[in-house]
Amino acid sequence: MRTQRIPRGRRATGALAIVSLAVFALMAGCSNQHPGSAAVSSTGTLQIAGAGSTFGYPIYSKWFGDYNKLHPTIQISYNSIGSGAGVQQFTAGTVFFGATDVPMTEMQLQAAGRPVLHLPTVIGGVVPIYNVPGITASLKFTGQVLANIFLGHITKWNDPAIAAVNPGVGLPDTDILVVHRSDGSGTTAIWADYLSKVSPEWKQNVGVSTAIHWP
């Protein structure tokens, strides 16, 4: 039996609600407590380090590159390591700014030990994508169907619930294999928040966090 994967390949469309997110830059002023996060090199170049969200990386790399062309004496480096790791490095003071898809919690703000500013920078859509070889039609999914897939209640592509919103499509009798982030991810929190809105069961049993216990 062949196994198919979600998410990969085509993007789920139709009844799927696109969830928007904001990526926040978490910034604090330079201080002597964390001299390595923003420093002037021997050549007089100001070097500013940041880390965090993989979601925001494409636009950040473009912005920072363009800014450096206008201001050659300022170099901004960004390590795309995920929202959770970005918050950790920011809190540890190893970077001058971090980027996360989910604002820092009150506990995280206290752990930072210094004033923190949240600056919204980017907004985008988070959607599941799928790969079903042999299917050329754009499959449709309701919010409840998606929740039941990620809860493990729907395990076959030809499940009646999927077939009901895709009439006339010859869905295969193959397993659905869900693929998700294993690290702390702001995108995970955004997706879990959506599933919590469409599924009371998800909200009660799984909840919303950057790192969740996937059913």
CSV table of N, CA, C and O in Angstrom, one decimal, residues 89-196:
chain,number,residue,atom,x,y,z
A,89,GLN,N,17.4,32.6,21.7
A,89,GLN,CA,18.6,33.3,21.5
A,89,GLN,C,18.5,34.8,21.9
A,89,GLN,O,19.4,35.4,22.4
A,90,PHE,N,17.3,35.4,21.6
A,90,PHE,CA,17.1,36.8,22.0
A,90,PHE,C,17.1,36.9,23.5
A,90,PHE,O,17.7,37.8,24.0
A,91,THR,N,16.4,36.0,24.2
A,91,THR,CA,16.4,36.0,25.6
A,91,THR,C,17.8,35.8,26.2
A,91,THR,O,18.2,36.5,27.2
A,92,ALA,N,18.6,35.0,25.6
A,92,ALA,CA,20.0,34.7,26.1
A,92,ALA,C,20.9,35.9,25.7
A,92,ALA,O,22.0,36.0,26.3
A,93,GLY,N,20.5,36.8,24.9
A,93,GLY,CA,21.3,38.0,24.6
A,93,GLY,C,22.3,37.7,23.5
A,93,GLY,O,23.2,38.5,23.4
A,94,THR,N,22.2,36.6,22.8
A,94,THR,CA,23.2,36.3,21.8
A,94,THR,C,22.9,37.0,20.4
A,94,THR,O,23.7,37.0,19.5
A,95,VAL,N,21.7,37.5,20.3
A,95,VAL,CA,21.3,38.3,19.1
A,95,VAL,C,20.6,39.6,19.6
A,95,VAL,O,20.1,39.7,20.7
A,96,PHE,N,20.7,40.6,18.7
A,96,PHE,CA,20.1,41.9,19.0
A,96,PHE,C,18.6,41.9,18.8
A,96,PHE,O,17.9,42.6,19.5
A,97,PHE,N,18.1,41.1,17.8
A,97,PHE,CA,16.7,41.0,17.6
A,97,PHE,C,16.3,39.5,17.3
A,97,PHE,O,17.1,38.8,16.7
A,98,GLY,N,15.1,39.2,17.6
A,98,GLY,CA,14.6,37.9,17.2
A,98,GLY,C,13.3,38.1,16.4
A,98,GLY,O,12.7,39.1,16.5
A,99,ALA,N,12.9,37.0,15.7
A,99,ALA,CA,11.6,37.1,14.9
A,99,ALA,C,10.8,35.9,15.3
A,99,ALA,O,11.3,34.8,15.3
A,100,THR,N,9.5,36.1,15.5
A,100,THR,CA,8.7,35.0,15.9
A,100,THR,C,7.3,35.2,15.3
A,100,THR,O,6.8,36.4,15.2
A,101,ASP,N,6.6,34.2,14.9
A,101,ASP,CA,5.3,34.3,14.4
A,101,ASP,C,4.2,34.5,15.5
A,101,ASP,O,3.1,34.8,15.2
A,102,VAL,N,4.6,34.2,16.7
A,102,VAL,CA,3.8,34.4,17.9
A,102,VAL,C,4.4,35.3,18.9
A,102,VAL,O,5.6,35.1,19.2
A,103,PRO,N,3.8,36.4,19.4
A,103,PRO,CA,4.4,37.3,20.3
A,103,PRO,C,4.9,36.5,21.6
A,103,PRO,O,4.3,35.5,21.9
A,104,MET,N,5.9,37.1,22.2
A,104,MET,CA,6.4,36.5,23.4
A,104,MET,C,5.3,36.5,24.5
A,104,MET,O,4.6,37.5,24.6
A,105,THR,N,5.3,35.5,25.3
A,105,THR,CA,4.4,35.4,26.4
A,105,THR,C,4.9,36.3,27.6
A,105,THR,O,6.0,36.8,27.6
A,106,GLU,N,4.0,36.5,28.5
A,106,GLU,CA,4.4,37.3,29.7
A,106,GLU,C,5.6,36.7,30.4
A,106,GLU,O,6.5,37.4,30.9
A,107,MET,N,5.6,35.4,30.5
A,107,MET,CA,6.7,34.7,31.2
A,107,MET,C,8.0,34.9,30.4
A,107,MET,O,9.1,35.1,30.9
A,108,GLN,N,7.9,34.8,29.0
A,108,GLN,CA,9.1,35.0,28.2
A,108,GLN,C,9.6,36.5,28.3
A,108,GLN,O,10.8,36.7,28.3
A,109,LEU,N,8.7,37.4,28.4
A,109,LEU,CA,9.1,38.8,28.5
A,109,LEU,C,9.8,39.0,29.8
A,109,LEU,O,10.8,39.8,29.8
A,110,GLN,N,9.3,38.4,30.9
A,110,GLN,CA,10.0,38.6,32.2
A,110,GLN,C,11.4,37.9,32.1
A,110,GLN,O,12.4,38.4,32.7
A,111,ALA,N,11.5,36.8,31.4
A,111,ALA,CA,12.8,36.1,31.3
A,111,ALA,C,13.8,36.9,30.6
A,111,ALA,O,15.0,36.7,30.8
A,112,ALA,N,13.4,37.7,29.7
A,112,ALA,CA,14.3,38.5,28.9
A,112,ALA,C,15.1,39.4,29.8
A,112,ALA,O,16.3,39.8,29.5
A,113,GLY,N,14.5,39.9,30.9
A,113,GLY,CA,15.3,40.7,31.8
A,113,GLY,C,15.6,42.1,31.4
A,113,GLY,O,16.4,42.8,32.0
A,114,ARG,N,14.9,42.6,30.3
A,114,ARG,CA,15.1,43.9,29.9
A,114,ARG,C,13.9,44.3,29.0
A,114,ARG,O,13.2,43.5,28.6
A,115,PRO,N,13.7,45.6,28.7
A,115,PRO,CA,12.6,46.0,27.9
A,115,PRO,C,12.6,45.4,26.5
A,115,PRO,O,13.6,45.3,25.9
A,116,VAL,N,11.4,45.0,26.1
A,116,VAL,CA,11.2,44.3,24.8
A,116,VAL,C,10.2,45.1,24.0
A,116,VAL,O,9.1,45.4,24.5
A,117,LEU,N,10.4,45.3,22.7
A,117,LEU,CA,9.4,45.9,21.8
A,117,LEU,C,9.0,44.9,20.8
A,117,LEU,O,9.9,44.2,20.2
A,118,HIS,N,7.7,44.7,20.6
A,118,HIS,CA,7.2,43.9,19.6
A,118,HIS,C,6.8,44.8,18.4
A,118,HIS,O,6.0,45.7,18.5
A,119,LEU,N,7.4,44.5,17.2
A,119,LEU,CA,7.2,45.3,16.0
A,119,LEU,C,6.6,44.4,14.9
A,119,LEU,O,7.4,43.6,14.4
A,120,PRO,N,5.4,44.6,14.6
A,120,PRO,CA,4.8,43.7,13.5
A,120,PRO,C,5.5,44.1,12.1
A,120,PRO,O,5.7,45.3,11.8
A,121,THR,N,6.0,43.1,11.4
A,121,THR,CA,6.7,43.3,10.2
A,121,THR,C,6.1,42.7,8.9
A,121,THR,O,6.2,43.3,7.9
A,122,VAL,N,5.6,41.5,9.1
A,122,VAL,CA,5.2,40.7,7.9
A,122,VAL,C,3.9,40.0,8.2
A,122,VAL,O,3.6,39.6,9.3
A,123,ILE,N,3.0,39.9,7.2
A,123,ILE,CA,1.8,39.1,7.3
A,123,ILE,C,1.7,38.1,6.1
A,123,ILE,O,2.1,38.5,5.0
A,124,GLY,N,1.3,36.9,6.4
A,124,GLY,CA,1.2,35.9,5.3
A,124,GLY,C,0.1,34.9,5.6
A,124,GLY,O,-0.5,34.9,6.7
A,125,GLY,N,-0.1,33.9,4.7
A,125,GLY,CA,-1.0,32.9,4.9
A,125,GLY,C,-0.4,31.6,5.3
A,125,GLY,O,0.7,31.2,4.8
A,126,VAL,N,-1.1,30.8,6.1
A,126,VAL,CA,-0.6,29.5,6.5
A,126,VAL,C,-1.7,28.5,6.0
A,126,VAL,O,-2.8,28.6,6.4
A,127,VAL,N,-1.3,27.6,5.1
A,127,VAL,CA,-2.3,26.6,4.6
A,127,VAL,C,-1.6,25.2,4.5
A,127,VAL,O,-0.4,25.1,4.4
A,128,PRO,N,-2.4,24.2,4.6
A,128,PRO,CA,-1.8,22.8,4.4
A,128,PRO,C,-1.7,22.5,2.9
A,128,PRO,O,-2.4,23.1,2.1
A,129,ILE,N,-0.7,21.8,2.5
A,129,ILE,CA,-0.5,21.3,1.2
A,129,ILE,C,-0.5,19.8,1.1
A,129,ILE,O,-0.3,19.1,2.2
A,130,TYR,N,-0.9,19.2,0.0
A,130,TYR,CA,-1.0,17.8,-0.1
A,130,TYR,C,-0.4,17.2,-1.4
A,130,TYR,O,-0.2,18.0,-2.3
A,131,ASN,N,-0.2,15.9,-1.3
A,131,ASN,CA,0.4,15.2,-2.5
A,131,ASN,C,-0.4,13.9,-2.7
A,131,ASN,O,-0.2,13.0,-1.9
A,132,VAL,N,-1.2,13.8,-3.7
A,132,VAL,CA,-1.9,12.6,-4.0
A,132,VAL,C,-1.6,12.2,-5.5
A,132,VAL,O,-2.3,12.7,-6.4
A,133,PRO,N,-0.6,11.4,-5.7
A,133,PRO,CA,-0.3,11.0,-7.1
A,133,PRO,C,-1.5,10.5,-7.9
A,133,PRO,O,-2.3,9.7,-7.3
A,134,GLY,N,-1.7,10.9,-9.1
A,134,GLY,CA,-2.8,10.5,-9.9
A,134,GLY,C,-4.0,11.3,-9.9
A,134,GLY,O,-4.9,11.2,-10.7
A,135,ILE,N,-4.1,12.2,-8.9
A,135,ILE,CA,-5.2,13.1,-8.8
A,135,ILE,C,-4.8,14.5,-9.3
A,135,ILE,O,-3.9,15.1,-8.9
A,136,THR,N,-5.5,14.9,-10.4
A,136,THR,CA,-5.3,16.2,-11.1
A,136,THR,C,-6.2,17.3,-10.6
A,136,THR,O,-5.9,18.5,-10.8
A,137,ALA,N,-7.4,16.9,-10.1
A,137,ALA,CA,-8.3,17.9,-9.6
A,137,ALA,C,-7.8,18.6,-8.3
A,137,ALA,O,-7.0,18.0,-7.5
A,138,SER,N,-8.2,19.8,-8.1
A,138,SER,CA,-7.9,20.5,-6.9
A,138,SER,C,-8.8,20.1,-5.8
A,138,SER,O,-10.0,20.4,-5.9
A,139,LEU,N,-8.3,19.4,-4.8
A,139,LEU,CA,-9.2,18.9,-3.8
A,139,LEU,C,-9.6,20.0,-2.8
A,139,LEU,O,-8.9,21.0,-2.6
A,140,LYS,N,-10.8,19.8,-2.3
A,140,LYS,CA,-11.4,20.8,-1.4
A,140,LYS,C,-11.5,20.1,0.0
A,140,LYS,O,-11.6,18.9,0.2
A,141,PHE,N,-11.3,20.9,1.0
A,141,PHE,CA,-11.3,20.5,2.4
A,141,PHE,C,-12.1,21.5,3.3
A,141,PHE,O,-12.0,22.7,3.1
A,142,THR,N,-13.0,21.0,4.1
A,142,THR,CA,-13.6,21.9,5.1
A,142,THR,C,-12.7,21.9,6.3
A,142,THR,O,-11.8,21.1,6.5
A,143,GLY,N,-13.0,22.9,7.2
A,143,GLY,CA,-12.3,23.0,8.4
A,143,GLY,C,-12.4,21.8,9.3
A,143,GLY,O,-11.4,21.3,9.9
A,144,GLN,N,-13.6,21.2,9.4
A,144,GLN,CA,-13.8,20.0,10.2
A,144,GLN,C,-13.0,18.8,9.6
A,144,GLN,O,-12.5,18.0,10.4
A,145,VAL,N,-13.0,18.7,8.3
A,145,VAL,CA,-12.3,17.6,7.7
A,145,VAL,C,-10.8,17.7,8.0
A,145,VAL,O,-10.1,16.8,8.3
A,146,LEU,N,-10.2,18.9,7.9
A,146,LEU,CA,-8.8,19.1,8.2
A,146,LEU,C,-8.5,18.8,9.6
A,146,LEU,O,-7.5,18.1,9.9
A,147,ALA,N,-9.4,19.3,10.5
A,147,ALA,CA,-9.2,19.0,11.9
A,147,ALA,C,-9.2,17.5,12.2
A,147,ALA,O,-8.4,16.9,12.9
A,148,ASN,N,-10.1,16.7,11.5
A,148,ASN,CA,-10.2,15.3,11.7
A,148,ASN,C,-9.0,14.5,11.1
A,148,ASN,O,-8.7,13.5,11.6
A,149,ILE,N,-8.4,15.1,10.1
A,149,ILE,CA,-7.2,14.5,9.5
A,149,ILE,C,-6.1,14.7,10.5
A,149,ILE,O,-5.4,13.7,10.8
A,150,PHE,N,-5.9,15.9,11.1
A,150,PHE,CA,-4.8,16.1,12.0
A,150,PHE,C,-5.1,15.5,13.4
A,150,PHE,O,-4.1,15.3,14.1
A,151,LEU,N,-6.3,15.2,13.7
A,151,LEU,CA,-6.7,14.5,14.9
A,151,LEU,C,-6.5,13.0,14.8
A,151,LEU,O,-6.5,12.2,15.7
A,152,GLY,N,-6.4,12.5,13.5
A,152,GLY,CA,-6.2,11.1,13.3
A,152,GLY,C,-7.5,10.3,13.1
A,152,GLY,O,-7.5,9.1,13.0
A,153,HIS,N,-8.6,11.0,13.0
A,153,HIS,CA,-9.9,10.4,12.8
A,153,HIS,C,-10.1,10.0,11.3
A,153,HIS,O,-10.7,9.0,11.0
A,154,ILE,N,-9.6,10.8,10.4
A,154,ILE,CA,-9.6,10.5,8.9
A,154,ILE,C,-8.2,10.0,8.5
A,154,ILE,O,-7.3,10.8,8.6
A,155,THR,N,-8.1,8.8,8.1
A,155,THR,CA,-6.8,8.2,7.8
A,155,THR,C,-6.7,7.7,6.4
A,155,THR,O,-5.6,7.3,6.0
A,156,LYS,N,-7.7,7.8,5.6
A,156,LYS,CA,-7.7,7.3,4.2
A,156,LYS,C,-8.1,8.5,3.2
A,156,LYS,O,-9.0,9.3,3.6
A,157,TRP,N,-7.5,8.5,2.1
A,157,TRP,CA,-7.9,9.6,1.1
A,157,TRP,C,-9.3,9.4,0.6
A,157,TRP,O,-9.9,10.4,0.2
A,158,ASN,N,-9.8,8.2,0.6
A,158,ASN,CA,-11.2,8.1,0.1
A,158,ASN,C,-12.2,8.0,1.2
A,158,ASN,O,-13.3,7.5,1.0
A,159,ASP,N,-11.8,8.6,2.3
A,159,ASP,CA,-12.8,8.7,3.4
A,159,ASP,C,-14.1,9.4,3.0
A,159,ASP,O,-14.0,10.4,2.2
A,160,PRO,N,-15.2,9.0,3.4
A,160,PRO,CA,-16.5,9.6,3.0
A,160,PRO,C,-16.5,11.1,3.2
A,160,PRO,O,-17.2,11.8,2.4
A,161,ALA,N,-15.9,11.6,4.2
A,161,ALA,CA,-15.9,13.0,4.5
A,161,ALA,C,-15.2,13.8,3.5
A,161,ALA,O,-15.6,14.9,3.1
A,162,ILE,N,-14.1,13.3,3.0
A,162,ILE,CA,-13.3,13.9,1.9
A,162,ILE,C,-14.1,13.8,0.6
A,162,ILE,O,-14.2,14.7,-0.2
A,163,ALA,N,-14.6,12.6,0.4
A,163,ALA,CA,-15.4,12.3,-0.9
A,163,ALA,C,-16.6,13.2,-1.0
A,163,ALA,O,-17.0,13.7,-2.1
A,164,ALA,N,-17.2,13.5,0.1
A,164,ALA,CA,-18.4,14.4,0.1
A,164,ALA,C,-18.2,15.8,-0.4
A,164,ALA,O,-19.1,16.4,-1.0
A,165,VAL,N,-17.0,16.3,-0.1
A,165,VAL,CA,-16.7,17.7,-0.6
A,165,VAL,C,-15.9,17.7,-1.9
A,165,VAL,O,-15.6,18.7,-2.4
A,166,ASN,N,-15.7,16.5,-2.5
A,166,ASN,CA,-15.0,16.3,-3.8
A,166,ASN,C,-15.8,15.4,-4.7
A,166,ASN,O,-15.2,14.3,-5.1
A,167,PRO,N,-17.1,15.7,-5.0
A,167,PRO,CA,-17.8,14.7,-5.8
A,167,PRO,C,-17.2,14.5,-7.2
A,167,PRO,O,-16.7,15.5,-7.8
A,168,GLY,N,-17.3,13.3,-7.6
A,168,GLY,CA,-16.8,13.0,-8.9
A,168,GLY,C,-15.3,12.7,-9.0
A,168,GLY,O,-14.8,12.3,-10.1
A,169,VAL,N,-14.6,12.9,-7.9
A,169,VAL,CA,-13.1,12.7,-7.9
A,169,VAL,C,-12.8,11.3,-7.4
A,169,VAL,O,-13.3,10.8,-6.4
A,170,GLY,N,-12.1,10.5,-8.2
A,170,GLY,CA,-11.7,9.1,-7.9
A,170,GLY,C,-10.6,9.1,-6.8
A,170,GLY,O,-9.4,8.9,-7.2
A,171,LEU,N,-11.0,9.2,-5.6
A,171,LEU,CA,-10.0,9.2,-4.5
A,171,LEU,C,-9.4,7.8,-4.2
A,171,LEU,O,-10.2,6.9,-4.2
A,172,PRO,N,-8.1,7.7,-4.0
A,172,PRO,CA,-7.5,6.4,-3.8
A,172,PRO,C,-7.7,5.9,-2.4
A,172,PRO,O,-7.8,6.6,-1.5
A,173,ASP,N,-7.7,4.5,-2.3
A,173,ASP,CA,-7.8,3.9,-0.9
A,173,ASP,C,-6.4,3.8,-0.4
A,173,ASP,O,-5.9,2.7,-0.2
A,174,THR,N,-5.7,4.9,-0.1
A,174,THR,CA,-4.4,4.9,0.4
A,174,THR,C,-4.4,5.7,1.7
A,174,THR,O,-5.2,6.6,2.0
A,175,ASP,N,-3.3,5.4,2.5
A,175,ASP,CA,-3.2,6.1,3.8
A,175,ASP,C,-2.8,7.6,3.7
A,175,ASP,O,-2.1,7.9,2.8
A,176,ILE,N,-3.3,8.4,4.6
A,176,ILE,CA,-2.8,9.7,4.7
A,176,ILE,C,-1.8,9.8,5.8
A,176,ILE,O,-1.9,9.3,6.9
A,177,LEU,N,-0.6,10.3,5.4
A,177,LEU,CA,0.5,10.5,6.4
A,177,LEU,C,0.7,12.0,6.6
A,177,LEU,O,1.1,12.7,5.8
A,178,VAL,N,0.4,12.4,7.8
A,178,VAL,CA,0.5,13.8,8.2
A,178,VAL,C,2.0,14.2,8.5
A,178,VAL,O,2.6,13.4,9.2
A,179,VAL,N,2.5,15.2,7.9
A,179,VAL,CA,3.8,15.7,8.2
A,179,VAL,C,3.7,17.1,8.8
A,179,VAL,O,3.0,17.9,8.4
A,180,HIS,N,4.5,17.3,9.9
A,180,HIS,CA,4.4,18.5,10.6
A,180,HIS,C,5.8,18.9,11.2
A,180,HIS,O,6.7,18.1,11.2
A,181,ARG,N,5.9,20.1,11.6
A,181,ARG,CA,7.2,20.6,12.3
A,181,ARG,C,7.4,19.8,13.6
A,181,ARG,O,6.4,19.6,14.3
A,182,SER,N,8.6,19.5,13.9
A,182,SER,CA,8.9,18.8,15.1
A,182,SER,C,9.5,19.8,16.2
A,182,SER,O,9.5,19.5,17.4
A,183,ASP,N,10.0,20.9,15.7
A,183,ASP,CA,10.6,21.9,16.6
A,183,ASP,C,9.6,22.9,17.0
A,183,ASP,O,8.4,23.0,16.5
A,184,GLY,N,9.9,23.8,18.0
A,184,GLY,CA,9.0,24.9,18.3
A,184,GLY,C,8.8,25.9,17.2
A,184,GLY,O,9.8,26.5,16.7
A,185,SER,N,7.6,26.0,16.7
A,185,SER,CA,7.4,26.8,15.5
A,185,SER,C,6.2,27.7,15.6
A,185,SER,O,5.1,27.3,16.1
A,186,GLY,N,6.4,29.0,15.3
A,186,GLY,CA,5.2,29.9,15.3
A,186,GLY,C,4.2,29.5,14.3
A,186,GLY,O,3.0,29.7,14.5
A,187,THR,N,4.6,28.9,13.2
A,187,THR,CA,3.6,28.4,12.2
A,187,THR,C,2.8,27.3,12.7
A,187,THR,O,1.6,27.3,12.4
A,188,THR,N,3.3,26.5,13.6
A,188,THR,CA,2.6,25.4,14.2
A,188,THR,C,1.5,26.1,15.1
A,188,THR,O,0.3,25.6,15.1
A,189,ALA,N,1.8,27.1,15.8
A,189,ALA,CA,0.9,27.8,16.7
A,189,ALA,C,-0.2,28.4,15.9
A,189,ALA,O,-1.4,28.4,16.3
A,190,ILE,N,0.1,29.0,14.8
A,190,ILE,CA,-0.9,29.6,13.9
A,190,ILE,C,-1.9,28.5,13.4
A,190,ILE,O,-3.1,28.7,13.4
A,191,TRP,N,-1.3,27.4,12.9
A,191,TRP,CA,-2.2,26.3,12.4
A,191,TRP,C,-3.0,25.7,13.5
A,191,TRP,O,-4.2,25.4,13.3
A,192,ALA,N,-2.4,25.5,14.7
A,192,ALA,CA,-3.2,24.9,15.8
A,192,ALA,C,-4.3,25.9,16.3
A,192,ALA,O,-5.4,25.4,16.7
A,193,ASP,N,-4.0,27.2,16.2
A,193,ASP,CA,-5.1,28.2,16.5
A,193,ASP,C,-6.3,28.1,15.6
A,193,ASP,O,-7.4,28.1,16.0
A,194,TYR,N,-6.0,27.9,14.3
A,194,TYR,CA,-7.1,27.7,13.3
A,194,TYR,C,-7.9,26.4,13.6
A,194,TYR,O,-9.1,26.5,13.7
A,195,LEU,N,-7.2,25.3,13.9
A,195,LEU,CA,-7.9,24.1,14.1
A,195,LEU,C,-8.7,24.2,15.4
A,195,LEU,O,-9.8,23.6,15.5
A,196,SER,N,-8.2,25.0,16.4
A,196,SER,CA,-9.0,25.2,17.6
A,196,SER,C,-10.3,25.9,17.4
A,196,SER,O,-11.3,25.8,18.1
